[in-house]
């Protein structure tokens, strides 16, 4: 709490309590948090359009920074939002995960429901050849009524 010193004449000073709340530091912190969340929110989503099939399995918890591979119905492969091909998929994934161990990483595969099985298997083989043994298949949650 702040205080005001009021001169009372003849050298007598009176101390009054100042009950006004100073909200400036609170507003500063809120604005900084708002900017951080505005920058971080678009990075947390994948913008590659894929029509996911319906899944009835329970959703698993996501790792701290999930790595997504998207396979479109025409066979195009993406790591996150960046297009790649099956030949350079391993290097792109290793660049994405940084110094983490590929054997401990869970890779999330988002495949269009009209993706050819051969395209899907090429991606799976490329993952296995580069040391990525843990994969999760992403599906659309079934709407319950």
PDB file of C-alpha atoms in Angstrom, residues 27-106:
ATOM      1  CA  UNK A  27      -1.646  -4.437 -17.585  1.00  0.00           C
ATOM      2  CA  UNK A  28       1.971  -4.670 -18.779  1.00  0.00           C
ATOM      3  CA  UNK A  29       2.167  -8.364 -17.888  1.00  0.00           C
ATOM      4  CA  UNK A  30      -1.201  -9.104 -19.525  1.00  0.00           C
ATOM      5  CA  UNK A  31      -0.141  -7.404 -22.765  1.00  0.00           C
ATOM      6  CA  UNK A  32       3.118  -9.377 -22.872  1.00  0.00           C
ATOM      7  CA  UNK A  33       1.206 -12.648 -22.320  1.00  0.00           C
ATOM      8  CA  UNK A  34      -1.301 -11.707 -25.005  1.00  0.00           C
ATOM      9  CA  UNK A  35       1.493 -11.137 -27.529  1.00  0.00           C
ATOM     10  CA  UNK A  36       3.169 -14.431 -26.607  1.00  0.00           C
ATOM     11  CA  UNK A  37      -0.074 -16.387 -27.074  1.00  0.00           C
ATOM     12  CA  UNK A  38      -0.881 -14.611 -30.332  1.00  0.00           C
ATOM     13  CA  UNK A  39       2.506 -15.651 -31.735  1.00  0.00           C
ATOM     14  CA  UNK A  40       2.454 -19.207 -30.331  1.00  0.00           C
ATOM     15  CA  UNK A  41      -1.128 -20.173 -31.290  1.00  0.00           C
ATOM     16  CA  UNK A  42      -0.594 -20.447 -35.078  1.00  0.00           C
ATOM     17  CA  UNK A  43       2.521 -22.576 -34.532  1.00  0.00           C
ATOM     18  CA  UNK A  44       0.537 -25.201 -32.633  1.00  0.00           C
ATOM     19  CA  UNK A  45      -1.630 -26.210 -35.599  1.00  0.00           C
ATOM     20  CA  UNK A  46      -1.031 -27.897 -38.951  1.00  0.00           C
ATOM     21  CA  UNK A  47      -2.414 -26.108 -42.005  1.00  0.00           C
ATOM     22  CA  UNK A  48      -2.199 -28.905 -44.600  1.00  0.00           C
ATOM     23  CA  UNK A  49      -5.775 -29.790 -45.639  1.00  0.00           C
ATOM     24  CA  UNK A  50      -6.474 -33.497 -45.113  1.00  0.00           C
ATOM     25  CA  UNK A  51      -9.888 -35.170 -44.850  1.00  0.00           C
ATOM     26  CA  UNK A  52      -9.410 -37.541 -41.900  1.00  0.00           C
ATOM     27  CA  UNK A  53     -11.319 -40.822 -41.554  1.00  0.00           C
ATOM     28  CA  UNK A  54     -13.416 -41.525 -38.442  1.00  0.00           C
ATOM     29  CA  UNK A  55     -11.593 -43.123 -35.471  1.00  0.00           C
ATOM     30  CA  UNK A  56     -13.295 -44.809 -32.523  1.00  0.00           C
ATOM     31  CA  UNK A  57     -10.199 -45.352 -30.359  1.00  0.00           C
ATOM     32  CA  UNK A  58      -9.612 -43.277 -27.246  1.00  0.00           C
ATOM     33  CA  UNK A  59      -7.425 -40.228 -27.831  1.00  0.00           C
ATOM     34  CA  UNK A  60      -3.854 -40.532 -26.542  1.00  0.00           C
ATOM     35  CA  UNK A  61      -2.101 -37.635 -24.825  1.00  0.00           C
ATOM     36  CA  UNK A  62       0.154 -35.578 -27.078  1.00  0.00           C
ATOM     37  CA  UNK A  63       3.897 -35.301 -26.451  1.00  0.00           C
ATOM     38  CA  UNK A  64       5.377 -31.891 -25.623  1.00  0.00           C
ATOM     39  CA  UNK A  65       6.060 -31.061 -29.291  1.00  0.00           C
ATOM     40  CA  UNK A  66       4.318 -33.502 -31.614  1.00  0.00           C
ATOM     41  CA  UNK A  67       5.718 -34.167 -35.087  1.00  0.00           C
ATOM     42  CA  UNK A  68       3.083 -34.643 -37.775  1.00  0.00           C
ATOM     43  CA  UNK A  69       3.440 -36.277 -41.176  1.00  0.00           C
ATOM     44  CA  UNK A  70       0.534 -35.562 -43.516  1.00  0.00           C
ATOM     45  CA  UNK A  71      -0.218 -37.699 -46.572  1.00  0.00           C
ATOM     46  CA  UNK A  72      -2.683 -36.182 -49.006  1.00  0.00           C
ATOM     47  CA  UNK A  73      -4.885 -38.226 -51.317  1.00  0.00           C
ATOM     48  CA  UNK A  74      -2.632 -37.452 -54.314  1.00  0.00           C
ATOM     49  CA  UNK A  75       0.429 -38.869 -52.476  1.00  0.00           C
ATOM     50  CA  UNK A  76       2.029 -35.563 -51.438  1.00  0.00           C
ATOM     51  CA  UNK A  77       3.904 -35.905 -48.116  1.00  0.00           C
ATOM     52  CA  UNK A  78       4.382 -33.094 -45.584  1.00  0.00           C
ATOM     53  CA  UNK A  79       6.418 -32.865 -42.374  1.00  0.00           C
ATOM     54  CA  UNK A  80       4.486 -30.300 -40.339  1.00  0.00           C
ATOM     55  CA  UNK A  81       3.598 -27.652 -42.920  1.00  0.00           C
ATOM     56  CA  UNK A  82       6.571 -28.281 -45.226  1.00  0.00           C
ATOM     57  CA  UNK A  83       6.353 -30.466 -48.314  1.00  0.00           C
ATOM     58  CA  UNK A  84       8.890 -33.268 -48.661  1.00  0.00           C
ATOM     59  CA  UNK A  85       9.265 -36.543 -50.521  1.00  0.00           C
ATOM     60  CA  UNK A  86       9.749 -40.083 -49.258  1.00  0.00           C
ATOM     61  CA  UNK A  87      13.462 -40.053 -50.124  1.00  0.00           C
ATOM     62  CA  UNK A  88      14.267 -37.076 -47.865  1.00  0.00           C
ATOM     63  CA  UNK A  89      11.647 -37.803 -45.202  1.00  0.00           C
ATOM     64  CA  UNK A  90      14.181 -39.195 -42.710  1.00  0.00           C
ATOM     65  CA  UNK A  91      16.497 -36.174 -42.911  1.00  0.00           C
ATOM     66  CA  UNK A  92      13.574 -33.755 -42.630  1.00  0.00           C
ATOM     67  CA  UNK A  93      12.257 -35.562 -39.556  1.00  0.00           C
ATOM     68  CA  UNK A  94      15.678 -35.627 -37.890  1.00  0.00           C
ATOM     69  CA  UNK A  95      15.988 -31.900 -38.532  1.00  0.00           C
ATOM     70  CA  UNK A  96      12.507 -31.376 -37.028  1.00  0.00           C
ATOM     71  CA  UNK A  97      13.211 -33.281 -33.784  1.00  0.00           C
ATOM     72  CA  UNK A  98      16.684 -31.826 -33.294  1.00  0.00           C
ATOM     73  CA  UNK A  99      18.902 -33.631 -30.780  1.00  0.00           C
ATOM     74  CA  UNK A 100      16.199 -35.992 -29.516  1.00  0.00           C
ATOM     75  CA  UNK A 101      16.549 -39.750 -30.110  1.00  0.00           C
ATOM     76  CA  UNK A 102      14.496 -40.954 -33.138  1.00  0.00           C
ATOM     77  CA  UNK A 103      13.746 -44.289 -31.434  1.00  0.00           C
ATOM     78  CA  UNK A 104      12.035 -42.449 -28.555  1.00  0.00           C
ATOM     79  CA  UNK A 105       9.959 -40.130 -30.761  1.00  0.00           C
ATOM     80  CA  UNK A 106       6.322 -40.798 -31.575  1.00  0.00           C
TER      81      UNK A 106
END
